[in-house]
XYZ file of C-alpha atoms in Angstrom:
736
model
C -91.124 -76.487 51.317
C -90.401 -74.028 48.501
C -92.672 -74.291 45.486
C -91.086 -73.133 42.232
C -93.670 -70.839 40.667
C -91.841 -69.476 37.629
C -88.311 -69.909 36.376
C -86.157 -67.887 38.759
C -82.404 -68.180 38.999
C -80.486 -67.455 42.194
C -76.892 -66.558 41.272
C -74.451 -67.044 44.136
C -70.815 -66.009 44.475
C -69.771 -68.232 47.399
C -67.246 -67.211 50.060
C -64.683 -65.768 49.584
C -63.171 -63.629 46.812
C -62.763 -59.909 47.520
C -63.875 -57.602 50.291
C -63.939 -54.432 48.217
C -65.791 -55.375 45.043
C -67.973 -58.170 43.608
C -66.541 -60.876 41.400
C -67.820 -60.204 37.853
C -69.252 -63.627 36.936
C -72.742 -63.213 38.388
C -73.250 -59.655 37.005
C -72.323 -60.971 33.539
C -74.744 -63.900 33.880
C -77.491 -61.702 35.284
C -77.079 -59.277 32.385
C -77.402 -62.164 29.931
C -80.447 -63.629 31.672
C -82.065 -60.196 31.668
C -81.578 -60.008 27.892
C -83.588 -63.253 27.700
C -86.298 -61.936 30.074
C -85.401 -64.609 32.617
C -85.899 -63.584 36.228
C -82.786 -63.781 38.406
C -81.394 -62.531 41.695
C -77.714 -62.367 42.603
C -75.982 -62.524 45.972
C -72.359 -61.991 46.942
C -72.487 -64.511 49.752
C -68.841 -63.850 50.582
C -69.541 -60.218 51.417
C -72.576 -61.051 53.495
C -70.754 -63.701 55.516
C -67.872 -61.291 56.148
C -70.317 -58.628 57.361
C -71.932 -61.203 59.675
C -68.586 -62.333 61.115
C -67.307 -58.796 61.592
C -70.288 -57.448 63.480
C -71.135 -57.160 67.154
C -73.450 -60.154 66.957
C -71.023 -62.253 64.967
C -68.041 -61.536 67.232
C -70.097 -62.245 70.328
C -71.007 -65.673 68.950
C -67.356 -66.322 68.095
C -66.076 -65.304 71.531
C -68.859 -67.195 73.328
C -67.941 -70.348 71.432
C -64.252 -69.990 72.301
C -65.139 -69.384 75.963
C -66.736 -72.832 75.996
C -63.690 -74.560 74.513
C -61.280 -76.121 76.988
C -58.290 -76.057 74.641
C -55.404 -73.863 75.655
C -55.187 -70.603 73.777
C -51.975 -69.193 72.405
C -50.556 -66.072 73.997
C -52.014 -64.023 71.159
C -55.388 -65.759 71.512
C -55.422 -65.087 75.263
C -54.791 -61.411 74.609
C -57.664 -61.161 72.131
C -60.139 -63.037 74.321
C -59.254 -60.850 77.286
C -59.956 -57.768 75.169
C -63.098 -59.183 73.570
C -65.378 -56.397 74.796
C -63.120 -53.822 73.156
C -63.259 -55.793 69.897
C -67.048 -56.059 70.104
C -67.359 -52.339 70.889
C -65.149 -51.250 67.993
C -66.161 -53.658 65.229
C -69.291 -51.967 63.809
C -67.560 -48.576 63.830
C -64.544 -49.999 61.997
C -66.637 -51.745 59.337
C -68.686 -48.592 58.746
C -65.480 -46.602 58.336
C -64.081 -49.131 55.856
C -67.352 -48.899 53.925
C -66.663 -45.201 53.387
C -68.799 -43.820 56.174
C -67.789 -41.548 59.069
C -64.390 -40.453 57.744
C -63.721 -38.502 60.921
C -63.404 -41.804 62.791
C -59.938 -41.951 61.232
C -58.665 -39.726 64.033
C -59.923 -42.151 66.695
C -58.580 -45.198 64.856
C -55.157 -43.558 64.624
C -55.122 -42.867 68.351
C -53.445 -45.299 70.716
C -56.580 -46.311 72.607
C -59.480 -46.939 70.214
C -58.408 -50.237 68.630
C -57.311 -53.235 70.695
C -54.059 -54.540 69.256
C -52.677 -58.046 68.873
C -49.827 -59.577 66.853
C -50.633 -57.974 63.481
C -49.740 -54.575 64.938
C -46.163 -55.679 65.511
C -45.463 -54.545 61.918
C -46.551 -50.897 62.293
C -43.191 -49.295 63.071
C -42.860 -47.749 59.603
C -46.306 -46.131 59.348
C -44.910 -42.594 59.513
C -42.632 -43.461 56.604
C -45.473 -45.096 54.645
C -48.172 -42.502 55.104
C -46.443 -39.309 56.239
C -48.271 -36.675 58.216
C -51.139 -36.065 55.782
C -52.399 -39.600 55.073
C -54.529 -40.023 58.167
C -57.433 -41.751 56.419
C -55.125 -44.197 54.652
C -53.246 -44.788 57.882
C -56.551 -45.460 59.628
C -57.653 -47.914 56.945
C -54.378 -49.777 57.260
C -54.738 -49.961 61.047
C -58.364 -51.051 60.689
C -57.198 -53.778 58.283
C -54.683 -55.036 60.853
C -57.504 -55.037 63.426
C -59.588 -57.311 61.160
C -56.577 -59.512 60.439
C -56.025 -60.024 64.175
C -59.609 -61.252 64.447
C -59.094 -63.443 61.386
C -56.009 -65.029 62.989
C -58.098 -65.718 66.095
C -60.815 -67.399 63.997
C -58.305 -69.569 62.137
C -56.641 -70.610 65.390
C -59.761 -71.326 67.427
C -62.897 -71.544 65.256
C -62.219 -72.571 61.673
C -58.772 -73.345 60.238
C -60.154 -72.972 56.695
C -61.116 -69.307 57.066
C -59.478 -66.564 55.006
C -60.554 -63.153 53.748
C -60.297 -64.090 50.067
C -60.602 -67.872 50.219
C -62.149 -70.708 52.197
C -60.674 -74.207 52.502
C -58.332 -73.418 49.610
C -55.831 -76.016 50.809
C -58.421 -78.774 50.307
C -59.241 -77.812 46.733
C -55.846 -76.756 45.377
C -54.502 -79.553 43.157
C -57.115 -81.927 44.560
C -56.440 -84.940 42.364
C -58.942 -86.930 44.415
C -62.236 -85.841 45.952
C -61.651 -87.823 49.159
C -60.343 -85.051 51.433
C -63.007 -82.584 50.284
C -65.711 -85.243 50.639
C -64.531 -86.110 54.136
C -64.526 -82.475 55.213
C -67.983 -81.886 53.733
C -69.328 -84.646 55.956
C -67.867 -83.111 59.124
C -69.971 -80.893 61.388
C -70.359 -77.364 60.125
C -68.125 -74.730 61.652
C -69.646 -71.522 62.952
C -68.438 -69.734 59.804
C -70.181 -72.268 57.544
C -73.304 -71.987 59.674
C -73.306 -68.214 59.180
C -73.108 -68.876 55.440
C -75.990 -71.346 55.413
C -78.226 -69.135 57.556
C -77.833 -66.316 55.041
C -78.348 -68.691 52.104
C -81.552 -70.013 53.674
C -82.959 -66.505 53.876
C -82.394 -65.925 50.164
C -83.765 -69.325 49.193
C -86.942 -68.600 51.144
C -87.294 -65.065 49.798
C -86.485 -65.752 46.124
C -87.885 -69.279 45.735
C -85.539 -70.150 42.860
C -85.946 -73.073 40.524
C -82.185 -73.112 39.894
C -79.277 -72.248 42.169
C -76.261 -71.241 40.048
C -72.914 -71.226 41.861
C -69.832 -69.591 40.361
C -66.513 -71.038 41.524
C -63.665 -68.914 40.165
C -60.925 -70.233 42.472
C -60.098 -73.280 44.594
C -60.924 -71.192 47.671
C -64.589 -71.030 46.612
C -65.248 -74.719 45.958
C -65.886 -75.987 49.481
C -68.299 -73.161 50.310
C -70.090 -73.672 46.989
C -70.579 -77.377 47.688
C -71.909 -76.537 51.147
C -74.478 -74.299 49.445
C -75.415 -77.095 47.070
C -75.660 -79.623 49.888
C -77.939 -77.343 51.888
C -80.232 -76.633 48.937
C -80.527 -80.266 47.819
C -81.165 -81.502 51.360
C -83.736 -78.908 52.376
C -85.273 -77.884 49.037
C -85.044 -80.914 46.724
C -87.091 -79.228 43.990
C -84.239 -76.721 43.425
C -81.661 -77.776 40.856
C -78.033 -76.801 41.486
C -75.525 -75.788 38.821
C -71.803 -75.123 39.285
C -69.472 -73.335 36.869
C -66.656 -70.822 36.740
C -62.892 -70.696 36.424
C -62.221 -73.604 38.789
C -64.434 -75.976 36.824
C -63.063 -74.692 33.520
C -59.472 -75.480 34.433
C -59.656 -78.278 37.027
C -62.759 -80.383 36.317
C -62.643 -80.883 32.542
C -62.091 -84.634 32.873
C -63.873 -85.354 36.153
C -65.073 -88.924 36.624
C -65.793 -89.080 40.386
C -69.603 -88.968 40.742
C -69.588 -88.001 44.420
C -69.529 -84.273 43.672
C -73.009 -84.747 42.165
C -74.338 -85.388 45.652
C -74.005 -81.611 45.975
C -74.782 -80.319 42.478
C -76.842 -81.455 39.495
C -74.841 -79.814 36.696
C -71.250 -78.691 36.134
C -70.698 -76.420 33.137
C -67.487 -75.512 31.318
C -66.187 -72.332 29.679
C -68.469 -69.364 28.969
C -71.508 -69.974 31.137
C -74.293 -68.080 29.389
C -75.521 -70.631 26.847
C -74.884 -73.728 29.034
C -76.911 -72.056 31.792
C -79.647 -71.070 29.343
C -79.871 -74.641 28.050
C -80.140 -75.966 31.619
C -83.021 -73.564 32.241
C -84.729 -74.859 29.098
C -84.184 -78.419 30.345
C -85.714 -77.594 33.737
C -88.694 -76.037 31.943
C -89.119 -79.188 29.847
C -88.160 -77.432 26.604
C -85.132 -79.580 25.788
C -83.803 -83.011 26.665
C -80.768 -83.676 28.837
C -78.814 -85.058 25.889
C -78.924 -81.673 24.120
C -77.229 -79.637 26.846
C -74.081 -77.602 26.123
C -70.680 -78.292 27.750
C -72.349 -79.794 30.819
C -71.503 -82.699 33.134
C -74.340 -84.712 34.692
C -74.598 -88.177 36.229
C -76.550 -91.042 34.766
C -76.783 -94.414 36.492
C -73.955 -93.368 38.816
C -71.620 -92.443 35.965
C -70.363 -88.964 35.094
C -71.362 -87.993 31.556
C -70.274 -84.952 29.551
C -72.862 -83.569 27.139
C -72.120 -81.048 24.404
C -74.826 -81.533 21.796
C -76.576 -78.186 21.836
C -76.783 -76.408 18.498
C -76.964 -73.017 20.230
C -73.867 -70.954 19.593
C -72.084 -69.001 22.321
C -73.014 -65.355 22.464
C -70.685 -63.020 20.625
C -68.532 -60.882 22.832
C -69.337 -57.986 20.528
C -72.958 -58.064 21.659
C -73.986 -55.163 23.830
C -75.178 -57.304 26.753
C -74.116 -55.355 29.826
C -73.194 -56.809 33.228
C -76.037 -56.162 35.668
C -74.945 -55.129 39.167
C -78.459 -54.812 40.598
C -79.268 -56.691 43.846
C -75.657 -56.436 45.006
C -75.103 -54.364 48.127
C -72.756 -51.903 46.475
C -72.496 -49.539 49.444
C -71.540 -52.315 51.875
C -68.234 -53.460 50.357
C -65.230 -52.611 52.475
C -61.927 -51.136 51.303
C -58.888 -52.373 53.150
C -55.201 -51.562 52.864
C -53.201 -54.720 53.481
C -49.998 -53.444 51.865
C -49.040 -49.779 51.847
C -47.548 -49.933 48.346
C -49.742 -47.640 46.181
C -50.021 -50.089 43.266
C -50.348 -53.287 45.267
C -53.251 -51.926 47.278
C -55.505 -51.506 44.215
C -56.659 -55.133 44.506
C -58.237 -54.550 47.922
C -58.793 -50.788 48.087
C -61.821 -49.189 46.451
C -64.882 -50.436 44.617
C -64.097 -51.483 41.052
C -66.712 -52.150 38.414
C -65.402 -55.202 36.567
C -65.446 -55.372 32.784
C -63.573 -57.139 29.998
C -62.394 -55.497 26.780
C -61.921 -58.752 24.895
C -62.609 -62.441 25.263
C -59.378 -64.418 25.358
C -55.826 -63.243 24.804
C -54.677 -61.440 21.648
C -51.176 -62.924 22.056
C -52.135 -66.397 23.241
C -48.703 -67.980 22.745
C -47.061 -68.097 26.197
C -45.941 -71.651 26.801
C -46.775 -71.661 30.527
C -50.364 -70.476 29.947
C -53.621 -72.412 29.384
C -53.545 -71.565 25.685
C -55.579 -74.638 24.711
C -58.590 -73.526 26.743
C -61.382 -71.337 25.425
C -60.891 -68.490 27.895
C -57.420 -67.916 26.395
C -57.573 -69.293 22.872
C -60.760 -67.672 21.534
C -59.867 -64.034 21.056
C -62.816 -61.766 20.344
C -62.584 -58.047 21.146
C -65.499 -55.745 21.798
C -65.633 -52.301 20.217
C -64.667 -49.186 22.126
C -68.182 -47.838 21.636
C -69.762 -50.982 23.112
C -67.407 -50.899 26.092
C -68.211 -47.250 26.810
C -71.942 -47.964 26.529
C -71.523 -50.648 29.195
C -69.455 -48.332 31.383
C -72.169 -45.688 31.326
C -74.890 -48.223 32.159
C -72.888 -49.737 35.019
C -72.063 -46.332 36.519
C -75.768 -45.497 36.508
C -76.470 -48.617 38.611
C -73.479 -48.668 40.970
C -72.780 -44.952 41.260
C -69.089 -45.851 41.032
C -66.738 -44.580 38.332
C -63.763 -46.929 38.839
C -63.260 -49.804 36.384
C -60.966 -52.796 36.521
C -60.721 -54.466 33.114
C -59.925 -58.076 33.948
C -58.592 -59.134 30.534
C -55.903 -61.764 30.249
C -54.005 -59.047 28.362
C -55.842 -56.010 27.054
C -55.154 -55.413 23.330
C -53.149 -52.182 22.881
C -55.135 -51.066 19.819
C -58.411 -51.491 21.697
C -57.000 -49.668 24.737
C -56.142 -46.742 22.460
C -59.607 -46.761 20.873
C -61.230 -46.985 24.299
C -59.151 -44.081 25.615
C -60.233 -41.935 22.659
C -63.885 -42.856 23.144
C -63.763 -42.110 26.878
C -62.288 -38.680 26.183
C -64.752 -37.940 23.356
C -67.700 -38.807 25.618
C -66.198 -36.779 28.468
C -66.565 -39.696 30.860
C -65.058 -39.015 34.268
C -63.678 -42.459 35.036
C -60.551 -44.110 36.351
C -59.490 -47.521 35.153
C -56.729 -50.107 35.173
C -56.094 -53.399 33.460
C -53.704 -56.241 32.659
C -51.344 -55.757 29.724
C -48.464 -57.354 27.910
C -45.481 -54.984 28.235
C -44.695 -54.458 24.551
C -43.451 -51.821 22.141
C -46.982 -50.671 21.252
C -46.987 -48.732 24.518
C -45.048 -45.708 23.325
C -44.666 -42.508 25.291
C -47.553 -40.849 23.437
C -49.837 -43.871 23.766
C -49.276 -43.909 27.522
C -50.022 -40.164 27.740
C -53.292 -40.785 25.895
C -54.206 -43.651 28.229
C -53.467 -41.490 31.252
C -55.642 -38.651 29.945
C -58.557 -41.083 29.615
C -58.304 -42.098 33.283
C -55.909 -45.044 33.216
C -54.106 -45.097 36.563
C -52.335 -48.461 36.569
C -51.409 -51.541 34.569
C -50.258 -54.989 35.606
C -48.357 -57.251 33.274
C -46.218 -60.340 33.088
C -42.495 -59.753 33.076
C -42.413 -63.415 34.125
C -38.774 -64.580 34.147
C -36.403 -61.632 33.785
C -34.063 -63.606 31.519
C -34.023 -63.252 27.745
C -33.277 -66.970 27.253
C -36.247 -67.997 29.383
C -38.451 -65.301 27.851
C -37.709 -66.903 24.502
C -38.664 -70.352 25.855
C -41.839 -68.861 27.273
C -42.540 -67.343 23.835
C -43.416 -64.047 25.472
C -42.445 -62.111 22.356
C -40.617 -59.430 24.351
C -37.159 -58.842 25.777
C -36.080 -57.379 29.103
C -35.100 -54.175 27.329
C -38.497 -53.820 25.606
C -40.327 -54.438 28.861
C -38.209 -51.782 30.550
C -39.025 -49.231 27.820
C -42.748 -49.928 28.069
C -42.634 -49.594 31.858
C -40.717 -46.332 31.533
C -43.359 -44.926 29.191
C -46.152 -45.907 31.564
C -44.482 -44.476 34.645
C -43.448 -41.224 32.964
C -47.082 -40.731 31.980
C -48.072 -41.166 35.637
C -49.403 -44.731 35.345
C -48.505 -47.232 38.080
C -46.991 -50.548 36.979
C -47.159 -54.003 38.551
C -45.013 -56.913 37.346
C -45.980 -60.559 37.623
C -42.747 -62.477 38.145
C -42.070 -66.173 37.753
C -39.283 -68.424 38.930
C -38.747 -72.109 38.313
C -39.535 -72.363 34.612
C -38.114 -75.635 33.230
C -34.332 -75.562 32.749
C -33.963 -72.252 34.608
C -30.613 -72.349 36.374
C -29.557 -70.877 39.704
C -27.547 -68.273 37.799
C -30.595 -67.253 35.761
C -32.707 -66.982 38.908
C -30.200 -64.655 40.543
C -29.823 -62.689 37.321
C -33.607 -62.316 37.193
C -33.576 -60.925 40.709
C -30.899 -58.421 39.688
C -33.014 -57.281 36.728
C -35.999 -56.845 39.050
C -33.832 -54.878 41.475
C -32.750 -52.530 38.692
C -36.330 -52.073 37.460
C -37.424 -50.968 40.922
C -34.311 -48.873 41.459
C -35.047 -47.006 38.208
C -38.603 -46.489 39.545
C -40.233 -47.829 36.402
C -41.957 -50.685 38.248
C -43.948 -49.923 41.381
C -44.924 -53.361 42.663
C -44.602 -57.018 41.812
C -45.363 -60.561 42.850
C -43.186 -63.666 42.553
C -44.832 -67.029 41.990
C -43.253 -70.388 41.318
C -43.923 -71.911 37.912
C -46.863 -74.303 37.935
C -47.121 -76.848 35.136
C -50.702 -77.218 33.910
C -52.139 -79.904 31.699
C -53.631 -77.287 29.355
C -50.371 -75.448 28.600
C -47.884 -76.053 25.755
C -45.378 -77.242 28.365
C -47.936 -79.710 29.715
C -48.774 -80.900 26.215
C -45.112 -81.246 25.140
C -43.021 -81.842 28.287
C -40.105 -83.442 26.407
C -39.583 -80.288 24.379
C -39.003 -78.382 27.623
C -36.911 -81.115 29.264
C -39.385 -81.623 32.093
C -40.657 -84.937 33.441
C -44.275 -85.382 34.554
C -44.414 -87.628 37.613
C -47.978 -88.915 37.372
C -49.240 -88.445 33.817
C -52.419 -90.492 34.259
C -55.792 -88.709 34.438
C -57.096 -88.159 37.971
C -60.722 -88.918 38.916
C -61.351 -85.400 40.243
C -59.232 -82.341 39.437
C -56.789 -82.297 36.538
C -54.861 -79.078 36.139
C -51.556 -78.820 37.997
C -49.072 -81.530 37.074
C -46.434 -82.782 39.469
C -43.174 -82.577 37.601
C -39.419 -82.875 37.874
C -36.972 -80.442 36.267
C -33.749 -82.475 35.982
C -31.671 -79.696 34.428
C -32.952 -76.761 36.460
C -32.175 -75.289 39.857
C -33.805 -76.428 43.138
C -36.450 -73.789 42.525
C -38.396 -73.990 45.798
C -35.290 -72.925 47.771
C -35.466 -69.421 46.305
C -39.033 -68.596 47.352
C -38.320 -66.860 50.650
C -35.384 -64.778 49.395
C -37.142 -63.633 46.239
C -40.247 -62.550 48.129
C -38.296 -60.890 50.938
C -36.205 -58.858 48.514
C -39.278 -57.826 46.525
C -41.056 -56.648 49.662
C -38.120 -54.358 50.389
C -37.863 -53.102 46.802
C -41.562 -52.202 46.869
C -40.782 -50.042 49.889
C -37.846 -48.404 48.069
C -35.199 -49.949 50.318
C -32.512 -52.608 49.997
C -31.196 -51.672 46.564
C -27.607 -51.396 47.809
C -27.591 -54.777 49.556
C -25.717 -57.674 47.935
C -28.149 -60.204 46.481
C -26.540 -62.829 48.709
C -28.065 -61.103 51.751
C -31.584 -62.155 50.740
C -30.761 -65.868 50.922
C -29.715 -68.211 53.706
C -27.637 -70.346 51.344
C -24.810 -69.578 48.964
C -25.847 -68.068 45.636
C -23.640 -66.963 42.734
C -22.901 -63.344 41.939
C -25.094 -61.875 39.241
C -23.741 -61.837 35.702
C -26.065 -58.977 34.702
C -24.327 -55.629 34.083
C -25.076 -53.142 36.850
C -26.437 -50.668 34.275
C -28.448 -53.054 32.074
C -31.766 -51.266 32.641
C -30.455 -47.700 32.819
C -28.569 -48.268 29.563
C -31.713 -49.653 27.914
C -33.590 -46.518 28.943
C -30.950 -43.958 27.930
C -31.453 -41.979 24.768
C -34.706 -43.649 23.838
C -37.109 -41.753 21.640
C -40.176 -42.408 19.555
C -38.212 -42.031 16.324
C -39.773 -41.194 12.978
C -43.558 -41.733 13.025
C -45.011 -44.538 10.961
C -46.835 -43.284 7.833
C -50.196 -44.616 9.056
C -49.872 -43.405 12.644
C -52.485 -40.861 13.662
C -51.840 -37.358 14.963
C -54.096 -36.416 17.868
C -54.481 -33.011 19.504
C -55.577 -33.231 23.141
C -56.326 -29.548 23.860
C -58.540 -26.707 22.601
C -57.818 -24.845 19.371
C -55.525 -21.866 20.182
C -56.472 -18.213 19.745
C -54.519 -16.370 17.039
C -53.247 -12.766 17.060
C -51.414 -11.519 13.968
C -48.755 -8.806 14.213
C -45.670 -7.409 12.459
C -42.169 -7.296 13.842
C -38.893 -5.818 12.655
C -36.023 -8.225 12.137
C -32.735 -6.991 10.685
C -34.515 -3.912 9.421
C -37.197 -5.900 7.611
C -40.856 -6.235 8.539
C -41.953 -9.817 9.238
C -45.581 -10.999 9.572
C -46.039 -13.124 12.682
C -48.807 -14.861 14.610
C -49.057 -15.357 18.355
C -50.956 -18.510 19.263
C -52.391 -18.558 22.784
C -52.987 -22.043 24.203
C -55.343 -22.340 27.152
C -54.128 -25.642 28.530
C -55.669 -27.394 31.501
C -52.925 -26.327 33.890
C -51.596 -23.145 32.315
C -51.872 -20.537 29.584
C -48.929 -20.459 27.204
C -48.058 -18.750 23.942
C -46.211 -19.696 20.789
C -45.000 -17.284 18.107
C -44.837 -18.567 14.518
C -44.701 -17.158 11.006
C -48.052 -15.800 9.863
C -47.848 -17.863 6.681
C -47.808 -21.082 8.746
C -50.553 -20.130 11.207
C -53.732 -20.888 9.192
C -52.446 -24.319 8.182
C -51.304 -25.117 11.709
C -54.616 -24.078 13.284
C -56.463 -26.139 10.683
C -54.184 -29.090 11.447
C -54.941 -28.926 15.168
C -58.670 -28.771 14.433
C -58.420 -31.866 12.210
C -56.317 -33.638 14.825
C -58.741 -32.867 17.664
C -59.532 -35.945 19.698
C -63.155 -34.909 19.537
C -63.232 -35.970 15.879
C -64.175 -39.512 14.923
C -61.187 -39.721 12.574
C -57.790 -38.059 12.674
C -55.238 -37.498 9.898
C -52.305 -39.855 9.468
C -48.714 -38.705 9.576
C -48.439 -39.333 5.833
C -51.560 -37.242 5.126
C -50.224 -34.344 7.184
C -46.870 -34.574 5.415
C -48.538 -34.491 1.984
C -50.835 -31.612 2.982
C -47.837 -29.612 4.204
C -46.164 -30.054 0.817
C -49.338 -29.166 -1.126
C -49.487 -25.862 0.725
C -45.878 -25.071 -0.264
C -44.814 -24.538 3.348
C -41.269 -25.834 2.929
C -39.387 -28.940 3.969
C -41.660 -31.039 6.197
C -38.780 -32.939 7.813
C -37.337 -29.617 8.977
C -40.732 -28.577 10.314
C -41.129 -31.906 12.154
C -37.837 -31.345 13.975
C -38.524 -27.655 14.652
C -38.959 -25.852 17.954
C -42.609 -25.219 17.017
C -43.352 -28.929 16.697
C -41.495 -29.751 19.916
C -43.636 -27.196 21.756
C -46.839 -28.568 20.257
C -45.853 -32.047 21.468
C -45.356 -30.646 24.943
C -48.764 -28.959 24.773
C -50.624 -32.101 23.719
C -49.947 -33.216 20.125
C -49.611 -36.988 20.128
C -48.455 -39.482 17.530
C -50.476 -42.654 18.002
């Protein structure tokens, strides 16, 4: 029996989220606990279970178990079991390669004989087109991913139907209005996969001897595994208290009344977890009573009770508490390439340190979104300096310089400030984030973001229809989204579009028109990847709160005893939305591979659809002739390069001597020269020095205009349209 010596928190991310990087919740909590001098240890249980499954020992146990099952195997299953020794021989080599070790194994993986192949390899005909002749390591990672997916298919078919690389038993927990099916499954015998999980958990419980087991459940596909952890701890180590929190609880369990879940956990917390967790620790230590907890569910006399009486305020997002990645096995995450699209693969390829620029969403008005919940509604940005401090600390721990900012929508002004701070500190980083495609992302802003290391953005185009965009209250139009995407892509930043179909009152015509807009966006190469999802009505959204306003009918409006998030609804005036799923996704897959643009939209569907009413040149016309226009008076001028060298000389022009200056610019990629009048040179050099991005402040457009006039240099508007200014913009003068 474990004896709790001192307060010690074991933070667990249960199976499964990502293979390539840890989910950020436990590093954030560990960083907070460290600031309070509370001992904690964190484990990415999903990673460790995956590494157990995909190992020689794990595969041997899986194949031995299947050998003892009398059930008939599918043709694909028979092939895999007959090649089991080849799978067992290759697995450790493949995992090591995907962890970034032994790059030369790529040649063997790309050969015809090293990897055994089952049904997933039926889709490899276009590898030469996807990777070319030089991408052997990427090709190998894609083949290795297919190899793992074949094994995964075998596990799902013969060992555990709930298994998935980034989820476990998701079907049970998604829109689980009642706890019955989850409860029933929890009381079934453990599968081999669950047993792997519990064996690993037991080792950490014995080693760390925690007084509290804190489980983060970000998605439905983590709930079942989390409850299995809680069940194991409460059964075998009854002195350990179990707490559950995270995105799933925050959205689904806000009105839970079924007490059976408390057979597996002692506490369920809502919203930001730091202070609720801290109050629970104080309760365990006898420093506060149960009725003074913060945003926490418990049971009392068999009844679920919600307590929110703590006077402790949530920590400010502006505080410099840094996520703590210690304890995590950073070098053991595996990078896979499921989809060859260069933008789409970012979610599974490479280790990404996870950070957030701001709490909540700066827009916070989209009618489909959970705008009534704290994680959206309470907007609180950090400062660029604080973010960079955290980046430097995290890089020192992980040794990794890639950052994924997981904001709901990163604020453009903060992105600009962060880019400047990254460049000033000379941080060698790459980063990407979620954005709202809006007019703030001008050509110059995107160039600045790129120079700071931004490689990609993802954002919600949602429904590519201006009428529906207005209903959604997105605050943008198709044309504005297209311009923002153009500016990103021209700066060399990849773009991903989240796409939605089935918003209330959306007609068949609008759905087809949306597809045509998406086709044009891809054809113009201003969007690199996308993902269609069908509209889901949630109880926390403006649509859920005011269904009549959106002409939608909620089928079962009463509160459920377990999860309450997704609402079953009827859209009397809209199209039969579910019919379009296959065609929309099939067309998008082709567009992401740069094919299918010339096919009629009808070809993507197995039923009759109307012709599009969108002009064939809607997007190209929106992009033609666009410019930044006249700068705003308060916009800042920023110079991205070194101050040029100056050489003064005289030249004869029409028989008269003219004093000139040759400015030599040593740019990153080239050396170039610019000849200007000598009288302008000192002012211009001084301007570039004042505009240097290395300065904490830069002059505004209005200040530069006034300074030009004070120095009697002529008509500023003429200068601003001059060849000299156009060249300086090409060299690195930005208007932000």
